[in-house]
Amino acid sequence: MTRKFNFSAGPAALPDEVLQQAQRDLCDWQGKGLSIMEMSHRSDEFVSVAQQAEQDLRDLMSIPDHYKVLFLQGGASSQFAMLPMNLLRGKQTADYINTGIWSKKAIAEASRYCTVNIAATTEAEHFLRAPTPAEIQLSPDAAYLHYTSNETIGGVEFNYIPDSGSVPLIVDMSSDILSGPIDVSRFGVIYAGAQKNIGPAGLTVVIVREDLLGHTLAGTPTMYDYKVHAEGESMHNTPPTFAWYLSGLVFDWLKRQGGVAAMAEVNQRKAAKLYAAIDRSDFYANPVAIDSRSGMNVPFTLADAALDKLFLQQAEAAGLLNLKGHRSVGGMRASIYNAVPEAAVDALLTFMSEFETQHG
Amino acid sequence: MTRKFNFSAGPAALPDEVLQQAQRDLCDWQGKGLSIMEMSHRSDEFVSVAQQAEQDLRDLMSIPDHYKVLFLQGGASSQFAMLPMNLLRGKQTADYINTGIWSKKAIAEASRYCTVNIAATTEAEHFLRAPTPAEIQLSPDAAYLHYTSNETIGGVEFNYIPDSGSVPLIVDMSSDILSGPIDVSRFGVIYAGAQKNIGPAGLTVVIVREDLLGHTLAGTPTMYDYKVHAEGESMHNTPPTFAWYLSGLVFDWLKRQGGVAAMAEVNQRKAAKLYAAIDRSDFYANPVAIDSRSGMNVPFTLADAALDKLFLQQAEAAGLLNLKGHRSVGGMRASIYNAVPEAAVDALLTFMSEFETQHG
């Protein structure tokens, strides 16, 4: 077995140690004679795994007690409807910041349930930066303010937490959750699809302040009601047990790495050296404003797009996988989540330098 | 490693061979240097896995071309709302047959979106049988007829397909899909949570006739629209890739066993010998009418409920796991899905006989 370096934007790399442990236990979990996948979600064994995962996530993010942590299905795309359905609470308007493709998806779905006020947008500048705090215009009657902390496709990340005034702040943190410390108490809801920086696809983590529960729109499906899942401890129906278990292994691994503060140091080093190499070169380019560059997703282009295919082929031959940019933007993208080791970035830099020497 | 016999009702046993293959490939799928969990759902490799799984399911169930097969999240519980939201098509009423706990859940959720007519119920008889064809009273203006082909908790299964007249027939087949051949063309929608007879929790298979797509209620979340998923080939958003992959391994395994007709033979033999042993004994009992007994879930009681705990302890010590009945009914339940080998039932019968000798 040779593990290669995987820069996939999602589903994305998982820590080697986590996969090895899951592999060891796959047919016979801790000597119980069956797989974790084959256990009732209500068994003592699985409940213990599930609760430990939640506790480890609470520890890692310092989640206050008055927040519920939900382990749901349906991806961030389901949250796009669940948010207005749960959080409008009698209001007709919600504020959204528009920073790219994922913001737009959230806005499009919310618009089906309320009037969306665009509190800030950088669309006129092709989403090449996050808005400044001064640019954010809250509407007086909004139920909440929503933003996307990291645009996975555009590679644009907020370097601050927006001020939502007196209304709850809601964040799609799918691609930068757990990449560093964050003050959870600033938020009403934090949500994230697992398949980037948490675990396998098929799990969505929702962290919701308790006072926001219990005010759904008429017609909200039972399975879209945060309160139902909070009261059922995410077992109102059968949860995605294997994804929950595997995410728990990732949380445990993160704790052993020193937690999110330690990860943030490594992540900043990984991103800094990659952006530095791109900026140093006339062959590679990244168009995002420096103070809005993503620490997780680094899109870059080659001076000659005709070389893209060769770049990807040779990268793959060098053991550097999934560097192709999103189909909507082209070029390259290196996603360097927690589970992508610094050695992967170092290997990428060596390859990029050699490729530039040959073709630049 | 010692694999034990697992009678869990769900998440349930998976075939040994399937788990072993998943284990071998877990860190390095087919020499590609990464896990199947770490691949983009849009990668050539995963798309190929996903398409093969769909084709194998189509082959196994002889699904006609004018049906779409969707690989979704959210469990049957999400379908309970998606059904009326997609299938009412301007009508105000739907017919439901009530045969127990899972029917009731489907009815409760549908009642939030339309008037539910109970077309038949055996509640007065404590759900100890399925209704006869003559007992089913369709309402003239219903959009569809819904039933639960197998009640996982009560252990009651239809031994025929109800006639829905001119409206689509909808079935929750979560716990008996793939247990034997079925005429898919009789149905408008077949849906099933994977975690009983398909694969791991976190995946829901929906087989829907194409002409039923595209008529959602106002306010239906985008992710609850069958048409969106059909058009996106179940990749409108990131699907639960590992669960899809593993279910594909199960489909491949089923084909190698000779398909669902061959499984039906084994399943009938397993169920017949277990019910025969229960009926022969004064110590064990199953209250379900003989022609409505489930081939998948066999609930049974001990003459003295005070012995339940000892029975479960000794069964577990004998390598027979998860025989405890559902918390709502007590007693025992042996779930004998496709992946539970005949040897497991034989071992259970030996144990039951010995236990009766000692304590009967």
XYZ file of C-alpha atoms in Angstrom:
720
model
C 0.000 0.000 0.000
C 1.280 3.442 -0.913
C -0.722 6.396 0.248
C -0.416 9.367 -2.067
C -0.886 13.061 -1.305
C -4.508 14.023 -1.863
C -5.477 17.648 -2.492
C -9.168 16.942 -3.157
C -11.583 19.739 -2.216
C -14.108 17.226 -0.898
C -14.732 14.477 -0.177
C -11.195 15.097 0.965
C -8.159 13.539 2.592
C -8.518 11.848 5.961
C -5.649 11.305 8.400
C -3.659 8.129 7.678
C -3.888 7.046 11.320
C -7.670 7.408 11.310
C -8.102 5.281 8.212
C -5.713 2.660 9.577
C -7.678 2.413 12.810
C -10.979 2.184 10.925
C -9.439 -0.501 8.753
C -8.269 -2.572 11.721
C -11.713 -2.401 13.315
C -13.820 -2.681 10.158
C -14.925 -6.313 10.450
C -14.657 -6.634 14.219
C -14.963 -3.479 16.293
C -12.957 -3.784 19.513
C -13.362 -7.540 19.621
C -17.168 -7.408 19.736
C -17.504 -9.686 16.710
C -19.183 -7.209 14.388
C -18.494 -3.990 12.496
C -19.429 -0.606 13.922
C -21.569 -0.365 10.761
C -23.590 -3.388 11.856
C -24.564 -2.049 15.285
C -27.852 -0.512 16.263
C -27.481 3.218 16.761
C -29.173 2.642 20.125
C -26.673 0.001 21.290
C -24.562 0.885 24.321
C -21.458 0.603 22.182
C -22.558 2.990 19.463
C -24.107 5.483 21.880
C -20.793 5.597 23.690
C -18.911 6.223 20.420
C -21.399 8.929 19.441
C -21.292 10.720 22.781
C -17.500 10.638 22.875
C -17.382 12.168 19.386
C -19.676 14.983 20.490
C -17.658 15.595 23.649
C -14.395 15.685 21.703
C -15.865 18.195 19.246
C -17.124 20.295 22.168
C -13.637 20.202 23.688
C -11.893 21.034 20.420
C -14.129 24.028 19.667
C -14.854 25.037 23.292
C -18.569 24.855 22.528
C -20.582 26.430 25.369
C -23.185 24.310 27.152
C -26.113 26.333 25.797
C -25.356 25.111 22.275
C -26.640 21.814 20.894
C -24.426 19.788 18.589
C -26.399 17.901 15.930
C -25.103 15.104 13.690
C -27.412 15.213 10.671
C -27.712 14.074 7.081
C -28.294 16.001 3.878
C -25.205 18.197 3.559
C -24.926 21.960 3.723
C -27.404 22.019 0.806
C -30.149 20.836 3.169
C -29.142 23.479 5.688
C -29.771 26.143 3.059
C -33.513 25.449 3.523
C -33.395 24.423 7.176
C -31.912 27.782 8.180
C -34.833 29.993 7.108
C -37.336 27.298 8.111
C -35.968 27.298 11.662
C -34.624 30.793 12.138
C -37.041 33.276 10.587
C -39.160 33.125 13.757
C -41.973 35.269 12.367
C -39.734 37.654 10.435
C -39.824 38.030 6.647
C -36.246 39.041 5.880
C -32.768 37.655 6.330
C -29.394 39.274 5.633
C -26.860 37.346 3.537
C -23.292 38.211 2.581
C -22.452 37.099 -0.944
C -18.871 35.987 -1.481
C -19.205 33.357 -4.202
C -20.745 30.119 -5.360
C -21.623 28.672 -1.956
C -23.071 31.953 -0.676
C -25.181 32.146 -3.814
C -26.587 28.673 -3.266
C -27.537 29.555 0.302
C -29.139 32.794 -0.904
C -31.092 31.113 -3.712
C -32.674 28.607 -1.349
C -33.400 31.156 1.398
C -35.094 33.374 -1.200
C -37.761 30.722 -1.532
C -38.785 31.288 2.097
C -38.110 34.975 2.764
C -36.842 38.251 1.354
C -33.081 38.090 1.217
C -31.222 41.336 1.762
C -27.685 41.220 0.383
C -25.833 42.801 3.277
C -22.582 42.869 1.317
C -21.258 41.463 -1.931
C -17.993 41.502 -3.819
C -19.545 40.141 -6.992
C -18.598 43.275 -8.990
C -14.980 42.405 -8.157
C -15.462 38.783 -9.221
C -15.478 37.663 -5.599
C -11.730 38.121 -5.305
C -11.978 39.345 -1.709
C -14.222 39.204 1.344
C -16.079 42.422 2.144
C -14.678 44.661 4.860
C -16.614 45.105 8.120
C -17.579 48.622 7.032
C -19.182 47.316 3.855
C -21.704 45.122 5.655
C -25.127 46.830 5.702
C -27.587 45.098 8.002
C -31.293 45.566 7.348
C -33.319 46.680 10.376
C -35.809 43.813 10.283
C -33.639 40.788 9.405
C -34.034 37.556 11.346
C -30.332 36.745 11.067
C -27.112 37.414 9.169
C -25.613 34.554 7.128
C -22.158 34.267 5.606
C -19.807 31.646 4.217
C -16.564 31.782 6.161
C -14.583 30.105 3.375
C -15.555 29.841 -0.280
C -14.185 26.421 -1.232
C -14.286 27.119 -4.956
C -13.120 30.742 -5.047
C -10.534 30.296 -2.310
C -11.759 33.343 -0.377
C -11.882 33.289 3.407
C -12.987 35.826 5.997
C -10.154 36.799 8.318
C -12.656 38.176 10.843
C -16.070 37.341 12.270
C -18.729 39.754 10.979
C -20.750 41.745 13.490
C -24.429 40.852 13.170
C -25.628 43.406 15.698
C -28.582 42.152 17.711
C -29.528 39.232 15.447
C -27.996 35.736 15.315
C -24.945 35.234 13.121
C -25.132 32.097 10.985
C -22.118 30.614 9.220
C -21.497 27.947 6.619
C -18.149 26.720 7.923
C -18.039 23.573 5.768
C -14.523 24.054 4.484
C -12.729 25.760 7.370
C -14.314 24.390 10.534
C -11.643 23.066 12.923
C -8.862 24.732 10.932
C -8.194 27.009 13.906
C -9.739 28.381 17.101
C -13.011 30.286 16.815
C -15.289 31.931 19.374
C -18.450 29.833 19.082
C -20.357 32.197 21.356
C -20.354 34.780 18.562
C -22.676 32.550 16.503
C -26.312 31.493 16.451
C -25.650 28.532 14.150
C -22.442 27.029 12.777
C -22.916 24.315 10.175
C -20.558 22.211 8.113
C -20.707 19.307 5.714
C -18.277 16.757 7.115
C -16.556 15.823 3.889
C -13.913 18.554 3.900
C -12.396 19.063 7.317
C -14.268 16.562 9.523
C -14.875 13.108 8.071
C -16.604 11.232 5.265
C -19.488 12.549 3.159
C -23.005 11.931 4.450
C -22.735 13.750 7.776
C -23.495 17.392 8.538
C -22.540 18.958 11.854
C -24.835 21.714 13.133
C -23.988 23.696 16.261
C -27.044 25.693 17.305
C -27.755 27.999 20.229
C -30.580 26.505 22.268
C -32.796 29.599 22.342
C -33.128 29.410 18.545
C -34.868 26.021 18.647
C -38.593 25.474 18.317
C -39.863 28.181 15.968
C -40.169 26.487 12.576
C -42.185 27.768 9.633
C -45.519 26.049 8.975
C -44.964 23.121 6.629
C -41.407 22.432 7.755
C -40.727 18.691 7.418
C -40.198 17.043 10.793
C -36.719 16.024 9.716
C -35.888 19.696 8.999
C -36.717 20.794 12.559
C -33.567 21.375 14.605
C -35.556 20.937 17.819
C -36.624 17.418 16.862
C -33.010 16.397 16.354
C -31.836 18.214 19.496
C -34.442 16.446 21.617
C -33.618 13.113 19.992
C -29.873 13.637 20.484
C -29.511 13.238 16.698
C -31.196 9.833 16.924
C -34.760 10.835 16.061
C -34.165 8.444 13.194
C -31.178 6.262 12.321
C -28.142 8.541 11.996
C -25.252 7.916 9.563
C -23.443 5.787 12.124
C -20.232 5.019 10.265
C -19.661 8.657 9.277
C -20.330 9.728 12.869
C -17.879 7.099 14.170
C -15.195 8.046 11.675
C -15.606 11.749 12.434
C -15.122 10.807 16.071
C -11.814 9.189 15.165
C -10.820 12.444 13.433
C -11.754 14.497 16.511
C -9.672 12.185 18.666
C -6.779 12.512 16.219
C -7.079 16.315 16.304
C -6.871 16.280 20.094
C -3.726 14.166 19.876
C -2.218 16.688 17.457
C -2.641 19.369 20.107
C -6.100 20.629 19.138
C -7.134 23.331 16.716
C -4.594 25.907 17.902
C -1.790 23.518 16.994
C -3.514 22.710 13.679
C -3.826 26.425 12.940
C -0.055 26.838 13.223
C 0.594 24.032 10.764
C -2.194 25.234 8.470
C -0.820 28.771 8.399
C 2.653 27.469 7.597
C 1.295 25.242 4.787
C -0.710 28.070 3.245
C 2.021 30.694 3.665
C 4.640 28.681 1.818
C 2.272 27.764 -0.987
C 1.088 31.341 -1.564
C 4.677 32.583 -1.285
C 5.788 30.203 -4.019
C 2.892 31.274 -6.241
C 3.563 34.976 -5.676
C 7.286 34.564 -6.271
C 6.659 33.055 -9.672
C 5.570 34.594 -12.965
C 4.416 31.143 -14.028
C 1.810 30.571 -11.277
C -0.798 33.049 -10.127
C -3.535 33.420 -7.533
C -5.869 36.391 -8.018
C -7.362 36.637 -4.519
C -6.661 39.700 -2.351
C -3.942 38.781 0.109
C -5.966 39.426 3.263
C -8.861 37.291 1.952
C -6.900 34.277 0.821
C -8.173 30.940 2.017
C -6.024 28.896 4.362
C -7.762 25.750 3.137
C -8.332 26.009 -0.628
C -5.622 27.511 -2.802
C -6.689 27.995 -6.426
C -3.945 28.876 -8.860
C -3.459 29.170 -12.595
C -0.615 28.468 -14.951
C 0.618 31.259 -17.217
C -0.285 29.030 -20.161
C -3.566 27.157 -19.661
C -2.557 24.813 -22.479
C -0.153 23.259 -19.961
C -2.914 22.468 -17.424
C -3.432 18.930 -18.628
C 0.275 18.114 -18.594
C 0.626 19.660 -15.131
C -2.141 17.441 -13.779
C -0.768 14.314 -15.469
C 2.737 14.840 -14.180
C 1.495 15.798 -10.722
C -0.494 12.583 -10.549
C 2.548 10.620 -11.696
C 4.455 12.294 -8.861
C 1.856 11.119 -6.371
C 0.038 14.469 -6.053
C -3.653 13.790 -6.593
C -6.738 15.862 -7.339
C -5.188 19.239 -8.090
C -7.661 20.074 -10.845
C -9.619 23.272 -10.200
C -13.393 23.298 -9.885
C -15.146 22.892 -13.230
C -16.674 26.371 -12.883
C -13.315 28.151 -12.659
C -10.697 25.871 -14.262
C -6.995 25.973 -13.426
C -5.699 24.227 -10.336
C -6.761 24.057 -6.725
C -4.800 22.613 -3.822
C -7.035 21.925 -0.854
C -4.845 21.717 2.223
C -7.201 20.738 5.008
C -6.082 19.504 8.444
C -5.547 15.960 7.153
C -3.185 17.103 4.370
C 0.268 16.956 5.963
C 2.910 19.649 5.568
C 4.955 17.069 3.665
C 2.257 17.076 0.970
C 2.624 20.829 0.507
C 6.414 20.485 0.448
C 6.154 17.813 -2.237
C 3.773 20.002 -4.228
C 6.176 22.944 -4.029
C 9.055 20.812 -5.273
C 6.919 19.569 -8.144
C 5.684 23.072 -9.040
C 9.226 24.389 -9.066
C 10.439 21.575 -11.323
C 7.480 21.968 -13.653
C 8.110 25.694 -13.941
C 11.786 25.085 -14.711
C 10.826 22.689 -17.508
C 7.938 24.660 -18.985
C 8.155 28.216 -17.678
C -10.891 -11.863 14.494
C -14.050 -13.797 15.268
C -17.181 -12.662 13.534
C -20.306 -13.412 15.556
C -23.865 -13.921 14.352
C -25.682 -10.583 14.331
C -29.487 -10.447 14.429
C -29.712 -6.642 14.685
C -32.838 -5.076 13.148
C -30.788 -2.204 11.752
C -28.196 -0.999 11.263
C -27.841 -4.699 10.545
C -25.448 -7.426 9.499
C -23.449 -7.034 6.306
C -21.961 -9.931 4.343
C -18.538 -11.012 5.642
C -17.075 -10.900 2.148
C -18.271 -7.349 1.616
C -16.728 -6.103 4.831
C -13.493 -7.923 4.070
C -13.271 -6.314 0.648
C -14.023 -2.875 2.102
C -11.372 -3.494 4.736
C -8.720 -4.435 2.182
C -9.447 -1.317 0.130
C -10.067 1.099 2.991
C -6.757 3.002 2.942
C -5.885 2.426 -0.704
C -8.741 1.765 -3.124
C -7.564 -0.423 -5.993
C -3.996 0.848 -5.773
C -4.970 4.463 -6.407
C -3.241 5.634 -3.225
C -6.320 6.928 -1.416
C -9.519 5.703 0.208
C -12.809 5.642 -1.676
C -13.960 7.983 1.133
C -11.330 10.528 0.099
C -12.366 10.797 -3.547
C -14.457 13.500 -5.111
C -17.926 12.204 -5.934
C -17.298 13.621 -9.414
C -14.043 11.712 -9.961
C -14.018 9.149 -12.756
C -13.336 6.428 -10.202
C -16.249 7.221 -7.927
C -18.689 7.884 -10.767
C -17.816 4.466 -12.117
C -18.432 2.833 -8.723
C -21.720 4.694 -8.371
C -22.984 3.821 -11.833
C -22.059 0.162 -11.411
C -23.971 0.053 -8.132
C -27.046 1.483 -9.814
C -26.774 -0.935 -12.725
C -26.394 -3.905 -10.383
C -29.461 -2.830 -8.418
C -31.377 -2.416 -11.675
C -30.316 -5.909 -12.703
C -31.179 -7.455 -9.337
C -34.660 -5.919 -9.203
C -35.310 -5.821 -12.980
C -36.064 -2.120 -12.704
C -37.651 -0.847 -15.934
C -35.950 1.999 -17.813
C -38.726 4.462 -17.075
C -37.850 4.394 -13.388
C -35.139 6.559 -11.838
C -32.996 5.146 -9.053
C -31.960 7.772 -6.505
C -29.275 7.416 -3.835
C -30.283 9.937 -1.172
C -29.741 10.873 2.444
C -32.157 11.308 5.327
C -33.624 7.841 5.815
C -37.188 6.670 5.303
C -38.173 9.333 7.837
C -37.320 12.027 5.284
C -39.321 10.166 2.649
C -42.380 10.419 4.874
C -42.487 14.150 4.008
C -40.986 13.904 0.528
C -43.771 11.569 -0.618
C -46.689 13.981 -0.172
C -44.514 16.938 -1.199
C -43.729 15.245 -4.526
C -46.747 13.074 -5.181
C -49.894 14.985 -4.230
C -49.777 16.756 -7.607
C -52.674 19.102 -6.843
C -54.732 16.575 -4.910
C -55.611 16.968 -1.225
C -55.894 13.348 -0.099
C -53.716 10.261 0.068
C -54.614 6.692 1.018
C -52.470 4.928 3.615
C -52.651 1.374 4.936
C -51.843 1.186 8.645
C -50.051 -1.967 9.756
C -47.958 -0.730 12.674
C -45.309 1.645 13.947
C -43.667 2.477 10.636
C -46.990 2.976 8.826
C -48.053 5.303 11.629
C -44.935 7.411 11.259
C -45.540 7.748 7.521
C -49.177 8.661 8.185
C -48.355 11.226 10.876
C -45.979 13.094 8.590
C -48.243 12.913 5.521
C -51.111 14.295 7.630
C -49.171 17.545 7.884
C -49.482 18.004 4.105
C -52.804 16.416 3.155
C -55.868 14.575 4.368
C -54.882 10.984 5.017
C -57.527 8.359 4.399
C -56.809 5.133 6.233
C -57.546 2.666 3.447
C -57.157 -0.300 5.788
C -55.920 -0.913 9.308
C -55.482 -3.874 11.604
C -54.924 -1.719 14.665
C -57.993 -3.160 16.435
C -56.247 -6.525 16.174
C -52.998 -5.092 17.552
C -51.452 -5.208 14.098
C -51.012 -8.967 14.242
C -51.786 -9.383 10.553
C -51.752 -7.517 7.261
C -55.157 -6.554 5.879
C -56.650 -8.709 3.147
C -57.090 -7.287 -0.355
C -60.849 -7.076 0.231
C -60.361 -4.890 3.295
C -58.562 -2.123 1.404
C -60.958 0.761 0.729
C -59.548 3.315 -1.673
C -60.898 6.875 -1.572
C -62.023 8.252 -4.930
C -59.801 11.335 -4.885
C -56.533 10.046 -3.409
C -53.245 10.986 -5.044
C -51.671 7.636 -4.186
C -51.854 4.558 -1.965
C -49.033 3.995 0.550
C -48.185 0.884 2.524
C -45.317 -0.629 4.481
C -44.478 -3.994 2.979
C -42.778 -5.228 6.137
C -43.202 -3.832 9.640
C -39.722 -4.234 11.126
C -40.923 -3.928 14.711
C -44.166 -5.907 14.581
C -42.794 -8.582 12.252
C -45.777 -8.324 9.884
C -45.242 -8.577 6.132
C -47.595 -8.383 3.172
C -47.599 -11.588 1.156
C -49.158 -9.780 -1.805
C -48.928 -6.420 -3.564
C -52.013 -4.281 -2.891
C -54.056 -3.059 -5.845
C -54.050 0.749 -5.918
C -56.428 1.043 -8.852
C -55.592 3.979 -11.093
C -53.289 5.813 -8.668
C -49.617 5.170 -7.966
C -48.742 2.582 -5.363
C -46.033 3.718 -2.935
C -44.176 1.339 -0.656
C -41.794 1.640 2.266
C -39.705 -1.436 1.554
C -36.916 -0.586 4.022
C -36.777 -3.952 5.694
C -37.640 -6.391 2.910
C -36.251 -4.869 -0.274
C -34.063 -7.386 -2.127
C -35.319 -10.253 0.012
C -36.959 -11.754 -3.059
C -38.210 -10.916 -6.557
C -40.816 -8.179 -6.904
C -42.590 -6.633 -9.898
C -41.308 -3.057 -9.801
C -43.719 -2.015 -12.559
C -46.583 -2.322 -10.065
C -45.214 0.652 -8.111
C -45.000 4.417 -8.428
C -42.303 4.722 -5.768
C -40.314 2.120 -3.833
C -38.139 3.506 -1.048
C -35.860 1.918 1.518
C -33.405 3.014 4.152
C -30.214 1.116 3.374
C -29.355 0.021 6.890
C -31.404 -3.171 6.934
C -31.097 -5.115 3.715
C -28.822 -2.952 1.552
C -25.819 -1.410 3.261
C -24.760 1.011 5.991
C -26.948 3.702 7.554
C -26.961 7.098 5.884
C -28.220 6.068 2.460
C -31.810 5.861 1.222
C -32.657 4.225 -2.085
C -35.670 5.657 -3.937
C -36.979 4.049 -7.120
C -39.446 6.412 -8.758
C -41.450 6.252 -11.972
C -40.354 9.121 -14.194
C -43.819 10.516 -14.886
C -44.227 11.284 -11.173
C -41.328 13.752 -11.142
C -41.677 17.514 -11.251
C -44.879 18.335 -9.379
C -43.764 19.402 -5.917
C -45.844 21.355 -3.408
C -45.016 25.053 -3.020
C -42.378 25.448 -0.329
C -40.764 22.058 -0.896
C -37.058 22.336 -0.083
C -34.899 21.861 -3.176
C -33.282 18.844 -1.546
C -36.733 17.252 -1.118
C -37.506 17.421 -4.837
C -37.093 14.019 -6.515
C -36.683 15.713 -9.885
C -33.646 17.680 -8.715
C -31.931 14.475 -7.627
C -33.008 12.592 -10.754
C -31.596 15.305 -13.010
C -28.414 15.465 -10.960
C -28.021 11.665 -10.999
C -28.053 11.804 -7.182
C -25.118 14.222 -7.267
C -26.986 17.515 -7.004
C -24.927 17.815 -3.850
C -22.273 15.522 -2.368
C -23.853 12.081 -1.882
C -22.920 9.700 0.959
C -20.122 8.194 -1.102
C -18.907 5.472 1.237
C -22.419 4.158 1.904
C -23.127 4.169 -1.848
C -19.868 2.283 -2.525
C -20.516 -0.266 0.188
C -24.079 -0.842 -0.989
C -22.599 -1.470 -4.422
C -20.418 -4.176 -2.931
C -23.554 -5.725 -1.415
C -25.341 -5.636 -4.791
C -22.361 -7.330 -6.401
C -22.355 -9.939 -3.642
C -26.077 -10.555 -4.169
C -25.492 -11.146 -7.862
C -22.767 -13.644 -7.022
C -25.198 -15.451 -4.680
C -27.529 -15.958 -7.644
C -29.635 -12.806 -7.282
C -32.802 -12.199 -5.311
C -34.572 -15.384 -6.407
C -31.759 -17.429 -4.901
C -31.793 -15.245 -1.776
C -35.557 -15.741 -1.470
C -35.068 -19.510 -1.295
C -32.551 -19.213 1.506
C -34.624 -16.570 3.279
C -37.739 -18.727 3.153
C -35.815 -21.677 4.542
C -34.347 -19.550 7.356
C -37.737 -18.113 8.326
C -39.588 -21.413 8.006
C -37.310 -23.291 10.361
C -37.313 -20.479 12.919
C -41.117 -20.129 12.947
C -41.473 -23.930 13.037
C -39.295 -24.139 16.129
C -41.256 -21.358 17.824
C -44.605 -22.943 16.970
C -43.465 -26.398 18.102
C -42.574 -25.067 21.519
C -44.728 -24.029 24.457
C -41.810 -21.992 25.690
C -41.480 -19.646 22.708
C -44.308 -17.810 20.974
C -44.939 -15.526 18.014
C -48.402 -13.924 17.872
C -48.502 -12.914 14.192
C -51.023 -14.527 11.837
C -49.206 -17.201 9.865
C -49.861 -15.730 6.425
C -48.621 -12.300 7.548
C -45.428 -13.372 9.237
C -42.330 -11.465 8.240
C -39.579 -13.313 6.435
C -37.075 -10.746 7.735
C -37.944 -9.865 11.340
C -39.084 -12.621 13.688
C -40.261 -11.314 17.066
C -40.823 -13.936 19.752
C -41.500 -14.072 23.460
C -40.487 -16.424 26.237
C -43.188 -18.026 28.349
C -41.627 -16.332 31.354
C -40.502 -12.759 30.625
C -38.380 -12.875 33.766
C -36.011 -15.095 31.771
C -35.537 -12.507 28.992
C -32.394 -11.040 30.479
C -30.774 -14.435 31.025
C -31.727 -15.489 27.492
C -30.029 -12.427 26.031
C -26.922 -12.840 28.209
C -26.484 -16.496 27.346
C -27.228 -15.890 23.658
C -24.542 -13.207 23.561
C -22.111 -15.553 25.304
C -22.935 -18.105 22.598
C -22.047 -15.556 19.894
C -25.646 -14.649 19.006
C -25.893 -10.871 19.127
C -28.687 -8.289 19.229
C -31.698 -10.502 19.818
C -33.410 -8.031 22.121
C -36.861 -6.981 20.912
C -37.679 -3.365 20.094
C -38.111 -1.232 23.217
C -41.764 -0.614 22.296
C -42.710 -4.318 22.336
C -40.125 -6.129 24.482
C -39.316 -9.815 24.149
C -36.923 -10.987 21.459
C -36.516 -10.302 17.775
C -34.322 -12.138 15.320
C -33.743 -10.125 12.164
C -32.651 -12.505 9.442
C -31.857 -10.288 6.486
C -29.973 -11.424 3.391
C -26.601 -10.992 5.097
C -27.537 -13.251 8.014
C -26.429 -16.720 6.913
C -28.484 -19.850 7.382
C -25.782 -21.029 9.793
C -26.743 -18.148 12.084
C -30.342 -19.333 12.212
C -29.176 -22.907 12.812
C -27.000 -21.738 15.704
C -29.904 -19.750 17.118
C -32.185 -22.795 16.921
C -29.652 -24.935 18.768
C -29.312 -22.274 21.445
C -33.083 -21.820 21.807
C -33.572 -25.551 22.159
C -30.893 -25.825 24.834
C -32.220 -22.810 26.691
C -35.727 -24.287 26.660
C -34.417 -27.590 27.982
C -32.695 -25.828 30.849
C -35.401 -23.345 31.732
C -38.648 -24.534 30.150
